[in-house]
Amino acid sequence: QVQLVESGGGLVQPGGSLRLSCAASGFTFSIWTMSWYRQAPGQDRELVASIAAARGTTNYADSVKDRFTISRDDAKMTVYLQMTDLTPEDTAVYYCQRPGNPAFWGQGTQVTVSS
């Protein structure tokens, strides 16, 4: 069955960096767009970044452009989110998603940006 397992979250100071990973299994990873979402307390889940299959076209939320980079390694069936210049507003649970009907989600990884 489809499984998505995020890792790499943690506590980081403002201005710091983190790299999130999402290990996928149970489907043909290379043909699917993959996305990262986040949800802060009391807020709706929002799309952070996505990366298409094949050419790897990427899209980012305006709030993370030029700070976050999404990438994928199809051989490892893993999608990454490199986050730099983090601010407290980036604090959230970050989720990996495979779209579709149904969509599949990981369990999430907490990112806390605080001094």
PDB file of C-alpha atoms in Angstrom:
ATOM      1  CA  GLN A   1       0.000   0.000   0.000  1.00  0.00           C
ATOM      2  CA  VAL A   2       1.041   3.624  -0.421  1.00  0.00           C
ATOM      3  CA  GLN A   3       3.213   4.904   2.404  1.00  0.00           C
ATOM      4  CA  LEU A   4       4.818   8.300   2.875  1.00  0.00           C
ATOM      5  CA  VAL A   5       7.187   8.799   5.798  1.00  0.00           C
ATOM      6  CA  GLU A   6       8.518  12.267   6.577  1.00  0.00           C
ATOM      7  CA  SER A   7      11.631  12.995   8.579  1.00  0.00           C
ATOM      8  CA  GLY A   8      14.025  15.825   9.283  1.00  0.00           C
ATOM      9  CA  GLY A   9      11.912  18.193  11.314  1.00  0.00           C
ATOM     10  CA  GLY A  10      13.026  19.759  14.552  1.00  0.00           C
ATOM     11  CA  LEU A  11      13.764  22.939  16.426  1.00  0.00           C
ATOM     12  CA  VAL A  12      15.839  25.556  14.647  1.00  0.00           C
ATOM     13  CA  GLN A  13      16.698  29.170  15.339  1.00  0.00           C
ATOM     14  CA  PRO A  14      15.489  31.966  13.059  1.00  0.00           C
ATOM     15  CA  GLY A  15      17.731  32.198  10.031  1.00  0.00           C
ATOM     16  CA  GLY A  16      18.592  28.537  10.227  1.00  0.00           C
ATOM     17  CA  SER A  17      18.078  25.696   7.787  1.00  0.00           C
ATOM     18  CA  LEU A  18      16.521  22.249   7.735  1.00  0.00           C
ATOM     19  CA  ARG A  19      16.100  19.565   5.133  1.00  0.00           C
ATOM     20  CA  LEU A  20      12.973  17.458   5.203  1.00  0.00           C
ATOM     21  CA  SER A  21      12.762  14.069   3.545  1.00  0.00           C
ATOM     22  CA  CYS A  22       9.773  12.002   2.504  1.00  0.00           C
ATOM     23  CA  ALA A  23      10.384   8.351   1.754  1.00  0.00           C
ATOM     24  CA  ALA A  24       7.717   6.829  -0.449  1.00  0.00           C
ATOM     25  CA  SER A  25       6.741   3.238  -1.074  1.00  0.00           C
ATOM     26  CA  GLY A  26       3.919   1.206  -2.543  1.00  0.00           C
ATOM     27  CA  PHE A  27       3.522   3.006  -5.858  1.00  0.00           C
ATOM     28  CA  THR A  28       5.424   4.009  -8.985  1.00  0.00           C
ATOM     29  CA  PHE A  29       7.026   7.099  -7.504  1.00  0.00           C
ATOM     30  CA  SER A  30       8.639   8.389 -10.684  1.00  0.00           C
ATOM     31  CA  ILE A  31       5.372   9.110 -12.490  1.00  0.00           C
ATOM     32  CA  TRP A  32       3.753  11.157  -9.758  1.00  0.00           C
ATOM     33  CA  THR A  33       3.886  14.814  -8.857  1.00  0.00           C
ATOM     34  CA  MET A  34       4.821  15.122  -5.202  1.00  0.00           C
ATOM     35  CA  SER A  35       4.065  17.987  -2.849  1.00  0.00           C
ATOM     36  CA  TRP A  36       4.871  19.404   0.550  1.00  0.00           C
ATOM     37  CA  TYR A  37       2.145  21.022   2.615  1.00  0.00           C
ATOM     38  CA  ARG A  38       2.234  22.583   6.041  1.00  0.00           C
ATOM     39  CA  GLN A  39      -0.261  23.337   8.762  1.00  0.00           C
ATOM     40  CA  ALA A  40       0.324  25.801  11.545  1.00  0.00           C
ATOM     41  CA  PRO A  41      -1.804  25.721  14.719  1.00  0.00           C
ATOM     42  CA  GLY A  42      -5.252  27.125  14.069  1.00  0.00           C
ATOM     43  CA  GLN A  43      -4.638  27.512  10.364  1.00  0.00           C
ATOM     44  CA  ASP A  44      -5.620  25.602   7.246  1.00  0.00           C
ATOM     45  CA  ARG A  45      -3.194  23.252   5.603  1.00  0.00           C
ATOM     46  CA  GLU A  46      -1.395  25.075   2.801  1.00  0.00           C
ATOM     47  CA  LEU A  47       0.602  23.996  -0.210  1.00  0.00           C
ATOM     48  CA  VAL A  48       4.276  24.836   0.181  1.00  0.00           C
ATOM     49  CA  ALA A  49       5.878  23.349  -2.907  1.00  0.00           C
ATOM     50  CA  SER A  50       5.350  20.729  -5.563  1.00  0.00           C
ATOM     51  CA  ILE A  51       7.543  18.949  -8.070  1.00  0.00           C
ATOM     52  CA  ALA A  52       6.278  17.275 -11.192  1.00  0.00           C
ATOM     53  CA  ALA A  53       7.377  13.940 -12.529  1.00  0.00           C
ATOM     54  CA  ALA A  54       9.717  13.649 -15.521  1.00  0.00           C
ATOM     55  CA  ARG A  55      10.983  17.219 -16.065  1.00  0.00           C
ATOM     56  CA  GLY A  56      10.667  18.024 -12.387  1.00  0.00           C
ATOM     57  CA  THR A  57       8.921  21.356 -12.851  1.00  0.00           C
ATOM     58  CA  THR A  58       8.582  23.026  -9.487  1.00  0.00           C
ATOM     59  CA  ASN A  59       6.075  25.406  -7.932  1.00  0.00           C
ATOM     60  CA  TYR A  60       6.278  27.300  -4.660  1.00  0.00           C
ATOM     61  CA  ALA A  61       4.044  29.293  -2.404  1.00  0.00           C
ATOM     62  CA  ASP A  62       4.956  32.969  -2.528  1.00  0.00           C
ATOM     63  CA  SER A  63       5.837  32.885   1.155  1.00  0.00           C
ATOM     64  CA  VAL A  64       8.679  30.402   0.615  1.00  0.00           C
ATOM     65  CA  LYS A  65       9.984  31.343  -2.827  1.00  0.00           C
ATOM     66  CA  ASP A  66      13.747  31.883  -2.878  1.00  0.00           C
ATOM     67  CA  ARG A  67      14.062  30.228   0.548  1.00  0.00           C
ATOM     68  CA  PHE A  68      12.797  26.676   0.036  1.00  0.00           C
ATOM     69  CA  THR A  69      13.817  24.164  -2.617  1.00  0.00           C
ATOM     70  CA  ILE A  70      11.913  20.993  -3.445  1.00  0.00           C
ATOM     71  CA  SER A  71      13.735  18.136  -5.147  1.00  0.00           C
ATOM     72  CA  ARG A  72      13.298  14.455  -5.785  1.00  0.00           C
ATOM     73  CA  ASP A  73      15.387  11.346  -6.187  1.00  0.00           C
ATOM     74  CA  ASP A  74      13.351   8.824  -8.120  1.00  0.00           C
ATOM     75  CA  ALA A  75      15.891   6.054  -7.544  1.00  0.00           C
ATOM     76  CA  LYS A  76      15.483   6.486  -3.793  1.00  0.00           C
ATOM     77  CA  MET A  77      11.763   7.210  -4.059  1.00  0.00           C
ATOM     78  CA  THR A  78      12.288  10.268  -1.905  1.00  0.00           C
ATOM     79  CA  VAL A  79      11.237  13.890  -2.128  1.00  0.00           C
ATOM     80  CA  TYR A  80      13.096  16.582  -0.225  1.00  0.00           C
ATOM     81  CA  LEU A  81      12.392  20.067   1.005  1.00  0.00           C
ATOM     82  CA  GLN A  82      15.441  22.174   1.699  1.00  0.00           C
ATOM     83  CA  MET A  83      14.441  25.114   3.877  1.00  0.00           C
ATOM     84  CA  THR A  84      16.717  28.077   4.468  1.00  0.00           C
ATOM     85  CA  ASP A  85      16.411  31.448   6.187  1.00  0.00           C
ATOM     86  CA  LEU A  86      13.655  30.065   8.383  1.00  0.00           C
ATOM     87  CA  THR A  87      11.398  32.402  10.319  1.00  0.00           C
ATOM     88  CA  PRO A  88       8.951  31.776  13.178  1.00  0.00           C
ATOM     89  CA  GLU A  89       6.171  31.997  10.587  1.00  0.00           C
ATOM     90  CA  ASP A  90       7.485  28.766   9.075  1.00  0.00           C
ATOM     91  CA  THR A  91       6.618  26.886  12.265  1.00  0.00           C
ATOM     92  CA  ALA A  92       4.169  24.149  11.327  1.00  0.00           C
ATOM     93  CA  VAL A  93       3.704  20.454  10.806  1.00  0.00           C
ATOM     94  CA  TYR A  94       4.999  19.633   7.339  1.00  0.00           C
ATOM     95  CA  TYR A  95       3.318  16.911   5.307  1.00  0.00           C
ATOM     96  CA  CYS A  96       4.315  15.060   2.195  1.00  0.00           C
ATOM     97  CA  GLN A  97       1.527  14.381  -0.258  1.00  0.00           C
ATOM     98  CA  ARG A  98       0.911  12.297  -3.336  1.00  0.00           C
ATOM     99  CA  PRO A  99      -2.073  13.739  -5.166  1.00  0.00           C
ATOM    100  CA  GLY A 100      -4.874  11.690  -6.668  1.00  0.00           C
ATOM    101  CA  ASN A 101      -8.270  10.321  -5.795  1.00  0.00           C
ATOM    102  CA  PRO A 102      -7.639   9.566  -3.069  1.00  0.00           C
ATOM    103  CA  ALA A 103      -4.638  11.644  -2.200  1.00  0.00           C
ATOM    104  CA  PHE A 104      -2.136  10.122   0.202  1.00  0.00           C
ATOM    105  CA  TRP A 105      -0.464  11.905   3.100  1.00  0.00           C
ATOM    106  CA  GLY A 106       2.390  11.205   5.439  1.00  0.00           C
ATOM    107  CA  GLN A 107       2.092  11.506   9.201  1.00  0.00           C
ATOM    108  CA  GLY A 108       3.850  14.880   9.223  1.00  0.00           C
ATOM    109  CA  THR A 109       7.021  16.219  10.797  1.00  0.00           C
ATOM    110  CA  GLN A 110       7.103  19.160  13.173  1.00  0.00           C
ATOM    111  CA  VAL A 111       9.231  22.175  12.319  1.00  0.00           C
ATOM    112  CA  THR A 112       9.619  24.771  15.040  1.00  0.00           C
ATOM    113  CA  VAL A 113      11.512  27.996  14.409  1.00  0.00           C
ATOM    114  CA  SER A 114      12.263  29.767  17.647  1.00  0.00           C
ATOM    115  CA  SER A 115      15.094  31.436  19.484  1.00  0.00           C
TER     116      SER A 115
END
